[in-house]
Tab-separated table of C-alpha atoms and ligand atoms in Angstrom:
chain	number	residue	atom	x	y	z
A	314	MET	CA	114.043	-37.797	-215.442
A	315	THR	CA	113.216	-39.235	-212.031
A	316	VAL	CA	112.672	-36.584	-208.991
A	317	SER	CA	116.007	-38.804	-206.865
A	318	GLU	CA	118.434	-38.367	-210.184
A	319	ARG	CA	117.100	-34.641	-210.443
A	320	PHE	CA	117.959	-34.162	-206.770
A	321	LEU	CA	121.622	-36.077	-207.018
A	322	ARG	CA	122.399	-33.985	-210.328
A	323	TYR	CA	121.642	-30.712	-207.964
A	324	VAL	CA	123.670	-31.680	-204.977
A	325	SER	CA	126.963	-31.395	-207.632
A	326	PHE	CA	126.325	-28.008	-207.544
A	327	ASP	CA	128.145	-26.281	-204.391
A	328	THR	CA	125.777	-23.468	-203.581
A	329	THR	CA	127.056	-22.363	-200.304
A	330	PRO	CA	125.947	-18.699	-199.380
A	331	ASP	CA	128.214	-16.328	-197.626
A	332	GLU	CA	126.638	-14.114	-195.205
A	333	PHE	CA	129.657	-11.502	-195.206
A	334	SER	CA	129.124	-10.406	-199.231
A	335	GLU	CA	126.857	-7.502	-199.860
A	336	THR	CA	126.174	-8.573	-203.629
A	337	CYS	CA	122.851	-10.685	-204.698
A	338	PRO	CA	123.311	-13.625	-205.136
A	339	SER	CA	126.021	-13.622	-202.158
A	340	THR	CA	128.525	-15.777	-204.399
A	341	ASP	CA	128.393	-16.807	-207.476
A	342	ARG	CA	128.266	-19.959	-207.745
A	343	GLN	CA	124.487	-19.744	-206.962
A	344	LYS	CA	124.091	-18.912	-210.365
A	345	LEU	CA	125.435	-22.006	-212.187
A	346	LEU	CA	122.836	-23.972	-210.834
A	347	GLY	CA	120.501	-21.319	-211.269
A	348	ALA	CA	121.431	-21.019	-215.025
A	349	ALA	CA	121.434	-25.024	-215.302
A	350	LEU	CA	118.042	-25.046	-213.786
A	351	VAL	CA	116.717	-22.941	-216.444
A	352	GLU	CA	118.440	-24.802	-219.177
A	353	GLU	CA	116.344	-27.928	-217.753
A	354	MET	CA	113.283	-26.202	-217.391
A	355	LEU	CA	113.665	-24.733	-221.162
A	356	SER	CA	114.241	-28.452	-222.174
A	357	MET	CA	111.069	-29.531	-220.035
A	358	GLY	CA	108.880	-26.368	-222.583
A	359	ILE	CA	108.857	-24.160	-219.619
A	360	THR	CA	109.305	-21.717	-222.272
A	361	ASP	CA	109.386	-18.547	-219.956
A	362	ALA	CA	112.234	-20.337	-217.970
A	363	ARG	CA	114.476	-16.953	-216.741
A	364	MET	CA	117.358	-16.307	-214.272
A	365	ASP	CA	117.191	-12.264	-213.059
A	366	GLU	CA	120.227	-10.422	-212.628
A	367	HIS	CA	120.193	-11.433	-208.776
A	368	GLY	CA	120.442	-15.690	-209.681
A	369	TYR	CA	116.154	-15.587	-209.469
A	370	VAL	CA	114.679	-18.086	-211.394
A	371	TYR	CA	111.124	-18.269	-212.498
A	372	GLY	CA	109.069	-19.899	-215.088
A	373	THR	CA	105.603	-21.329	-215.342
A	374	VAL	CA	103.697	-24.222	-216.403
A	375	PRO	CA	100.121	-22.753	-217.903
A	376	GLY	CA	97.523	-24.705	-216.519
A	377	ASP	CA	93.292	-23.794	-216.423
A	378	PRO	CA	93.118	-19.733	-216.554
A	379	SER	CA	89.777	-20.515	-214.401
A	380	LEU	CA	91.725	-21.665	-211.373
A	381	PRO	CA	93.463	-20.134	-208.973
A	382	THR	CA	97.513	-19.687	-210.214
A	383	ILE	CA	99.902	-21.381	-207.680
A	384	GLY	CA	103.420	-20.717	-206.753
A	385	LEU	CA	105.766	-23.383	-205.555
A	386	ILE	CA	109.182	-21.572	-204.081
A	387	ALA	CA	112.389	-23.573	-202.977
A	388	HIS	CA	115.686	-22.141	-202.039
A	389	MET	CA	119.083	-22.788	-204.162
A	390	ASP	CA	121.469	-22.391	-201.542
A	391	THR	CA	122.333	-24.773	-198.730
A	392	ALA	CA	123.271	-23.986	-194.888
A	393	PRO	CA	126.771	-22.087	-194.299
A	394	ASP	CA	126.705	-24.089	-191.553
A	395	ALA	CA	128.440	-27.822	-192.774
A	396	PRO	CA	131.042	-27.790	-195.942
A	397	GLY	CA	128.541	-27.763	-198.978
A	398	ALA	CA	130.974	-29.064	-201.638
A	399	ASN	CA	132.290	-32.237	-203.100
A	400	ILE	CA	129.404	-34.095	-201.716
A	401	CYS	CA	129.330	-37.494	-202.054
A	402	PRO	CA	126.152	-38.632	-201.815
A	403	ARG	CA	125.260	-42.610	-201.671
A	404	ILE	CA	121.883	-44.555	-202.105
A	405	VAL	CA	121.501	-47.189	-199.185
A	406	GLU	CA	118.592	-49.896	-198.810
A	407	TYR	CA	118.170	-49.462	-195.592
A	408	THR	CA	116.787	-52.560	-193.496
A	409	GLY	CA	117.248	-51.044	-190.206
A	410	GLY	CA	119.822	-50.601	-187.830
A	411	ASP	CA	122.870	-48.057	-187.865
A	412	ILE	CA	124.255	-46.963	-191.325
A	413	LEU	CA	128.354	-46.463	-192.252
A	414	LEU	CA	128.918	-43.411	-194.186
A	415	ASN	CA	132.693	-43.451	-193.929
A	416	ALA	CA	134.455	-46.285	-193.679
A	417	SER	CA	138.176	-44.688	-193.813
A	418	GLU	CA	137.015	-42.080	-190.607
A	419	GLN	CA	134.333	-44.540	-188.832
A	420	ILE	CA	131.605	-42.087	-189.508
A	421	VAL	CA	128.399	-43.972	-187.957
A	422	MET	CA	124.922	-42.439	-188.474
A	423	LYS	CA	123.300	-44.479	-185.368
A	424	ALA	CA	119.903	-45.321	-184.993
A	425	SER	CA	120.042	-44.911	-181.713
A	426	ALA	CA	120.483	-41.118	-182.170
A	427	PHE	CA	118.337	-40.576	-185.178
A	428	GLU	CA	114.737	-41.780	-183.983
A	429	SER	CA	113.925	-40.718	-187.509
A	430	LEU	CA	116.477	-43.582	-189.140
A	431	ALA	CA	113.112	-46.059	-187.562
A	432	THR	CA	110.416	-44.530	-189.984
A	433	CYS	CA	112.436	-45.301	-192.812
A	434	VAL	CA	113.073	-49.108	-192.954
A	435	ASP	CA	112.667	-50.764	-196.304
A	436	LYS	CA	112.955	-47.140	-197.986
A	437	HIS	CA	116.085	-46.321	-200.298
A	438	LEU	CA	118.049	-43.440	-198.091
A	439	ILE	CA	120.545	-40.849	-200.274
A	440	VAL	CA	123.345	-40.106	-197.100
A	441	THR	CA	126.354	-38.274	-197.243
A	442	ASP	CA	129.743	-39.695	-196.731
A	443	GLY	CA	129.440	-37.777	-193.480
A	444	THR	CA	131.880	-34.841	-194.510
A	445	THR	CA	129.374	-32.617	-196.342
A	446	LEU	CA	125.826	-31.867	-195.987
A	447	LEU	CA	123.376	-33.450	-198.436
A	448	GLY	CA	121.551	-30.432	-200.045
A	449	ALA	CA	118.236	-31.763	-199.227
A	450	ASP	CA	117.740	-28.651	-197.451
A	451	ASP	CA	116.485	-27.069	-199.980
A	452	LYS	CA	117.656	-29.255	-203.710
A	453	ALA	CA	114.606	-31.644	-202.810
A	454	GLY	CA	112.230	-28.966	-202.680
A	455	ILE	CA	113.324	-27.684	-206.817
A	456	ALA	CA	113.978	-31.300	-207.445
A	457	GLU	CA	110.126	-32.439	-206.464
A	458	ILE	CA	108.806	-28.775	-207.811
A	459	LEU	CA	110.488	-29.677	-211.117
A	460	THR	CA	109.226	-33.239	-211.307
A	461	ALA	CA	105.804	-32.520	-209.986
A	462	ALA	CA	105.869	-30.000	-213.433
A	463	GLU	CA	107.110	-32.529	-215.877
A	464	LEU	CA	103.990	-34.534	-214.173
A	465	LEU	CA	101.831	-31.639	-214.697
A	466	MET	CA	103.010	-30.889	-218.672
A	467	SER	CA	102.343	-34.767	-219.714
A	468	SER	CA	99.149	-35.552	-217.877
A	469	GLN	CA	95.763	-34.419	-219.567
A	470	GLN	CA	94.236	-33.539	-216.440
A	471	PRO	CA	93.025	-30.046	-215.721
A	472	HIS	CA	95.459	-28.465	-213.513
A	473	ALA	CA	95.671	-24.704	-211.956
A	474	THR	CA	99.123	-22.516	-213.605
A	475	LEU	CA	102.186	-22.931	-211.919
A	476	LYS	CA	104.382	-20.108	-211.141
A	477	ILE	CA	108.169	-21.661	-210.416
A	478	GLY	CA	110.388	-19.670	-208.622
A	479	PHE	CA	114.159	-20.797	-206.887
A	480	THR	CA	115.625	-18.176	-204.761
A	481	PRO	CA	119.148	-17.685	-203.902
A	482	ASP	CA	120.576	-16.698	-199.889
A	483	GLU	CA	117.723	-17.872	-198.219
A	484	GLU	CA	119.807	-19.435	-195.617
A	485	ILE	CA	121.288	-16.207	-195.095
A	486	GLY	CA	117.974	-14.696	-194.599
A	487	ARG	CA	117.672	-13.223	-197.826
A	488	GLY	CA	115.959	-15.106	-200.046
A	489	ALA	CA	113.112	-12.839	-199.986
A	490	ASP	CA	114.652	-9.836	-200.424
A	491	LEU	CA	114.346	-9.014	-204.098
A	492	PHE	CA	111.955	-11.716	-205.196
A	493	ASP	CA	109.594	-9.925	-207.460
A	494	VAL	CA	105.987	-10.834	-206.114
A	495	ALA	CA	104.201	-8.739	-208.895
A	496	GLY	CA	106.016	-10.052	-211.883
A	497	PHE	CA	106.297	-13.778	-210.058
A	498	GLY	CA	101.893	-13.247	-210.400
A	499	ALA	CA	100.671	-15.932	-208.333
A	500	ASP	CA	97.540	-15.749	-206.480
A	501	TYR	CA	99.342	-17.313	-203.459
A	502	ALA	CA	102.659	-19.391	-203.239
A	503	TYR	CA	103.648	-22.282	-201.061
A	504	THR	CA	107.370	-22.723	-200.295
A	505	VAL	CA	108.675	-26.518	-200.377
A	506	ASP	CA	111.392	-26.232	-197.538
A	507	GLY	CA	110.604	-28.171	-194.881
A	508	GLY	CA	110.985	-31.478	-193.040
A	509	PRO	CA	109.969	-35.449	-192.586
A	510	VAL	CA	106.836	-36.217	-195.209
A	511	GLY	CA	103.811	-34.353	-193.428
A	512	GLU	CA	105.367	-30.949	-192.198
A	513	LEU	CA	103.216	-28.241	-192.813
A	514	GLU	CA	103.587	-25.328	-191.604
A	515	TYR	CA	101.788	-21.690	-191.428
A	516	GLU	CA	103.031	-19.841	-187.879
A	517	ASN	CA	106.488	-18.561	-186.936
A	518	PHE	CA	107.919	-16.334	-184.916
A	519	ASN	CA	107.194	-12.744	-184.463
A	520	ALA	CA	110.724	-11.398	-184.316
A	521	ALA	CA	112.595	-7.925	-183.120
A	522	GLY	CA	116.486	-7.426	-182.073
A	523	ALA	CA	117.172	-5.409	-179.529
A	524	LYS	CA	120.764	-3.460	-178.668
A	525	VAL	CA	120.859	-2.214	-174.925
A	526	GLU	CA	123.773	0.420	-174.356
A	527	PHE	CA	124.981	1.588	-170.813
A	528	LYS	CA	127.073	4.723	-170.798
A	529	GLY	CA	129.296	4.570	-167.931
A	530	LEU	CA	131.678	7.176	-166.203
A	531	ASN	CA	135.806	5.834	-165.376
A	532	ILE	CA	137.724	7.073	-162.995
A	533	HIS	CA	141.071	6.031	-161.096
A	534	PRO	CA	139.367	3.186	-158.984
A	535	GLY	CA	141.261	4.768	-155.738
A	536	SER	CA	139.492	7.748	-156.002
A	537	ALA	CA	136.329	6.750	-157.918
A	538	LYS	CA	134.172	7.199	-154.683
A	539	ASP	CA	130.388	8.552	-155.446
A	540	LYS	CA	132.164	9.477	-158.741
A	541	MET	CA	132.338	5.910	-160.616
A	542	VAL	CA	129.548	4.540	-162.628
A	543	ASN	CA	130.435	0.861	-163.528
A	544	SER	CA	128.317	0.860	-166.973
A	545	GLN	CA	128.698	-2.950	-166.710
A	546	TYR	CA	127.047	-2.857	-163.320
A	547	LEU	CA	123.985	-1.208	-165.543
A	548	ALA	CA	123.822	-3.639	-168.290
A	549	MET	CA	123.578	-6.709	-165.513
A	550	GLU	CA	120.947	-4.597	-163.308
A	551	PHE	CA	118.763	-4.019	-166.917
A	552	GLN	CA	119.558	-8.281	-167.284
A	553	SER	CA	118.095	-8.848	-163.998
A	554	LEU	CA	114.930	-6.780	-164.271
A	555	LEU	CA	113.587	-9.136	-167.344
A	556	PRO	CA	111.752	-12.130	-167.271
A	557	VAL	CA	113.455	-14.949	-165.660
A	558	HIS	CA	111.979	-17.798	-167.173
A	559	GLN	CA	111.442	-16.662	-170.583
A	560	LYS	CA	114.838	-17.693	-172.342
A	561	PRO	CA	115.044	-19.930	-175.130
A	562	GLU	CA	116.587	-23.152	-172.751
A	563	THR	CA	113.333	-22.384	-171.101
A	564	THR	CA	110.934	-22.624	-173.512
A	565	GLU	CA	109.241	-24.461	-176.617
A	566	GLY	CA	106.320	-24.750	-178.358
A	567	TYR	CA	104.076	-22.019	-179.031
A	568	GLU	CA	106.364	-19.991	-175.448
A	569	GLY	CA	108.161	-17.289	-176.279
A	570	PHE	CA	112.007	-15.659	-174.958
A	571	ILE	CA	113.914	-12.820	-175.136
A	572	HIS	CA	117.538	-14.053	-175.685
A	573	LEU	CA	120.601	-12.508	-175.013
A	574	THR	CA	122.848	-13.040	-177.740
A	575	ASP	CA	126.014	-11.327	-177.001
A	576	MET	CA	127.485	-8.429	-174.479
A	577	GLU	CA	130.528	-6.619	-174.775
A	578	GLY	CA	131.949	-3.846	-171.795
A	579	CYS	CA	134.014	-1.887	-170.218
A	580	VAL	CA	133.497	0.285	-166.629
A	581	GLU	CA	132.888	3.599	-169.315
A	582	GLN	CA	130.595	2.072	-171.866
A	583	SER	CA	128.796	-1.581	-172.548
A	584	THR	CA	126.556	-3.072	-174.814
A	585	LEU	CA	124.114	-6.228	-174.241
A	586	ARG	CA	122.022	-7.546	-177.442
A	587	TYR	CA	119.150	-9.424	-177.880
A	588	ILE	CA	116.621	-11.161	-180.026
A	589	ILE	CA	112.777	-11.017	-178.804
A	590	ARG	CA	110.664	-13.897	-180.013
A	591	ASP	CA	107.269	-15.025	-179.859
A	592	HIS	CA	104.253	-16.411	-181.912
A	593	ASP	CA	101.713	-14.228	-180.154
A	594	MET	CA	101.589	-10.516	-181.522
A	595	ASP	CA	100.037	-9.305	-177.636
A	596	LYS	CA	102.914	-11.231	-176.165
A	597	PHE	CA	105.721	-9.912	-178.748
A	598	LEU	CA	104.599	-6.581	-178.008
A	599	ALA	CA	104.912	-6.639	-174.358
A	600	LYS	CA	108.298	-8.369	-173.768
A	601	LYS	CA	108.965	-5.345	-176.201
A	602	GLN	CA	107.538	-3.348	-173.616
A	603	VAL	CA	109.234	-4.947	-170.932
A	604	MET	CA	112.625	-3.927	-172.528
A	605	GLU	CA	111.134	-0.607	-172.567
A	606	ALA	CA	110.154	-0.148	-168.997
A	607	ALA	CA	113.661	-1.786	-167.913
A	608	ALA	CA	115.540	1.242	-169.657
A	609	ALA	CA	113.039	3.779	-168.630
A	610	PHE	CA	112.986	2.325	-165.068
A	611	MET	CA	116.961	3.131	-165.276
A	612	ASN	CA	116.984	6.071	-166.579
A	613	GLU	CA	114.663	7.263	-164.050
A	614	LYS	CA	116.891	5.806	-161.439
A	615	TYR	CA	120.801	6.982	-162.628
A	616	GLY	CA	119.272	10.104	-164.988
A	617	ALA	CA	118.303	10.289	-168.315
A	618	ASP	CA	120.697	8.672	-171.189
A	619	THR	CA	122.189	6.133	-169.152
A	620	VAL	CA	120.424	3.833	-171.144
A	621	LYS	CA	119.887	3.455	-174.694
A	622	LEU	CA	117.210	0.753	-176.313
A	623	THR	CA	117.221	0.317	-179.811
A	624	LEU	CA	114.217	-1.937	-180.976
A	625	ARG	CA	114.264	-3.114	-184.614
A	626	ASP	CA	111.577	-5.567	-186.138
A	627	SER	CA	112.791	-8.449	-188.273
A	628	TYR	CA	109.775	-9.778	-189.287
A	629	PHE	CA	106.216	-11.335	-188.278
A	630	ASN	CA	104.191	-14.453	-187.986
A	631	MET	CA	102.548	-15.355	-191.196
A	632	ARG	CA	99.527	-17.097	-189.217
A	633	GLN	CA	98.421	-13.261	-189.792
A	634	LYS	CA	98.369	-13.252	-193.209
A	635	ILE	CA	97.042	-16.631	-193.699
A	636	GLU	CA	94.875	-16.501	-191.390
A	637	PRO	CA	92.190	-14.505	-193.968
A	638	CYS	CA	92.849	-17.437	-196.275
A	639	MET	CA	93.276	-20.709	-194.519
A	640	TYR	CA	91.899	-22.587	-197.608
A	641	ILE	CA	95.627	-22.297	-198.965
A	642	VAL	CA	96.620	-24.417	-195.794
A	643	GLU	CA	92.972	-26.684	-196.428
A	644	ARG	CA	93.840	-27.417	-199.984
A	645	ALA	CA	97.274	-28.238	-198.609
A	646	LYS	CA	95.823	-30.159	-195.976
A	647	ARG	CA	93.351	-32.276	-198.430
A	648	ALA	CA	95.974	-32.989	-200.734
A	649	MET	CA	98.267	-34.803	-197.837
A	650	GLU	CA	95.193	-36.989	-197.339
A	651	GLN	CA	94.887	-37.564	-200.711
A	652	VAL	CA	98.361	-38.698	-200.918
A	653	GLY	CA	98.288	-40.683	-198.324
A	654	MET	CA	99.576	-38.255	-195.749
A	655	ASN	CA	99.591	-37.174	-191.813
A	656	PRO	CA	99.609	-33.265	-191.628
A	657	VAL	CA	101.327	-32.553	-188.991
A	658	GLU	CA	100.911	-29.143	-188.510
A	659	VAL	CA	104.090	-27.456	-186.931
A	660	PRO	CA	104.425	-24.185	-185.232
A	661	ILE	CA	108.314	-22.695	-186.541
A	662	ARG	CA	110.343	-21.298	-184.163
A	663	GLY	CA	111.952	-19.650	-186.065
A	664	GLY	CA	111.124	-17.614	-189.451
A	665	THR	CA	110.804	-18.618	-193.077
A	666	ASP	CA	110.991	-16.906	-196.527
A	667	GLY	CA	107.868	-17.769	-196.867
A	668	ALA	CA	106.800	-15.534	-193.879
A	669	ARG	CA	108.675	-12.202	-195.369
A	670	LEU	CA	106.750	-13.315	-198.859
A	671	SER	CA	103.479	-13.417	-196.765
A	672	TYR	CA	104.081	-9.670	-195.371
A	673	MET	CA	104.839	-8.817	-199.482
A	674	GLY	CA	101.414	-9.817	-200.789
A	675	LEU	CA	101.845	-13.393	-201.496
A	676	PRO	CA	100.612	-15.654	-198.852
A	677	CYS	CA	103.027	-18.616	-198.607
A	678	PRO	CA	103.086	-21.789	-196.065
A	679	ASN	CA	105.530	-24.350	-196.194
A	680	LEU	CA	105.329	-28.336	-197.247
A	681	CYS	CA	107.783	-30.816	-196.510
A	682	THR	CA	110.322	-31.780	-198.919
A	683	GLY	CA	111.091	-35.646	-196.967
A	684	GLY	CA	114.548	-34.750	-195.482
A	685	HIS	CA	115.966	-35.326	-192.274
A	686	ASN	CA	118.918	-33.352	-190.090
A	687	TYR	CA	119.383	-30.621	-192.339
A	688	HIS	CA	122.229	-28.141	-192.037
A	689	GLY	CA	124.644	-31.519	-191.007
A	690	ARG	CA	126.546	-33.994	-192.260
A	691	TYR	CA	123.926	-36.336	-190.903
A	692	GLU	CA	121.138	-35.128	-193.102
A	693	TYR	CA	119.416	-37.481	-195.253
A	694	ILE	CA	116.498	-38.361	-197.584
A	695	ALA	CA	114.444	-40.895	-198.648
A	696	ILE	CA	113.877	-41.599	-202.042
A	697	GLU	CA	110.384	-42.981	-201.638
A	698	ASP	CA	109.711	-39.736	-199.205
A	699	MET	CA	110.802	-37.700	-202.471
A	700	GLU	CA	108.483	-39.447	-204.847
A	701	ALA	CA	105.091	-38.945	-202.162
A	702	CYS	CA	106.371	-35.390	-201.662
A	703	THR	CA	106.195	-34.850	-205.455
A	704	ALA	CA	103.088	-36.890	-205.304
A	705	LEU	CA	101.597	-34.075	-203.188
A	706	LEU	CA	102.599	-31.135	-205.178
A	707	VAL	CA	100.607	-32.278	-208.134
A	708	GLN	CA	98.012	-33.290	-206.229
A	709	ILE	CA	97.350	-29.662	-205.255
A	710	LEU	CA	97.921	-28.142	-208.431
A	711	THR	CA	95.013	-30.843	-209.840
A	712	ASP	CA	92.544	-30.030	-206.807
A	713	ILE	CA	89.928	-28.317	-208.623
A	714	ALA	CA	87.432	-28.690	-206.323
B	203	LIG	ZN1	115.665	-24.986	-196.477
């Protein structure tokens, strides 16, 4: 099977997760794709292919035992942000200009709005009908990994042992939760979950959440003088103590932020919720300290227990775990150059499963899949780019330098 045939088969499975479900996988339908992948892997000769009770799929392509054992990981679910059922993919021989995705609903992908299209002239694009996402995130990763596995198994070239892992529920932040790092048995791994060709990521945010509760005192406003404490004003004062320019809407690249995600309040009780993000650990800690100092200042001013701050770390920058083993990144970069890609290292302004896996003992940078416009109805991927990403994976596994 070619990489595009595989891909078109996988996108016929609806694997939308459900963040309100407490099971793993969060939706049973993800296991239908998992079972199909196990069947396919077994028929390819991956004899230990299996799905565990939580819907994680694993398998091994044995290689030269003197080489490092390398993992390739992709996720089976698709983003809940856009419909993921009844996907009607179509192959377009792209010659430039706008693409009419859906004639009856007049849904058009405009070249002026999606600059990446200009890089895809003369390629075969797989697009949606404009009513669903495509699922290249991350079914392209799965198709590329299994096609690479097939190429490795049929080639005479010496290659590293490949450990394959397909996870559920990445899009709702749980893909690494029940990943069996010890059982996986790789020395290191790559998630194949990035965007355009050449993307190579090994830095993400350090992340924490903050809940700030303010205690007020309600009393009839007619007799409130010197008695009422309006917790909503306390909340506003707290916000006013935070750095004005460290917000998502005023930052980019390596600039971190403190982001007020929601607020609720009445006179008696108010709550602010924030997320805190920074690539740099010292700056990340400093942002948390700013919040602690603001809470302490207000408790000093208005009395202890006026403000209650609860900080919780979410995930950390994988760079701290990758830096001691930069040869993993170097290997990917070298392979990219060997297959004619131009490596582009971009800091992720978010987190990845690979970040969590890196902290679980499996260093795990992220590689491109070739897709564009993830999580939406304008998602597309070029067949030629999927082939290039497949070649990249083969190159990584056969690099015996
Ligand atoms: Zn993804």
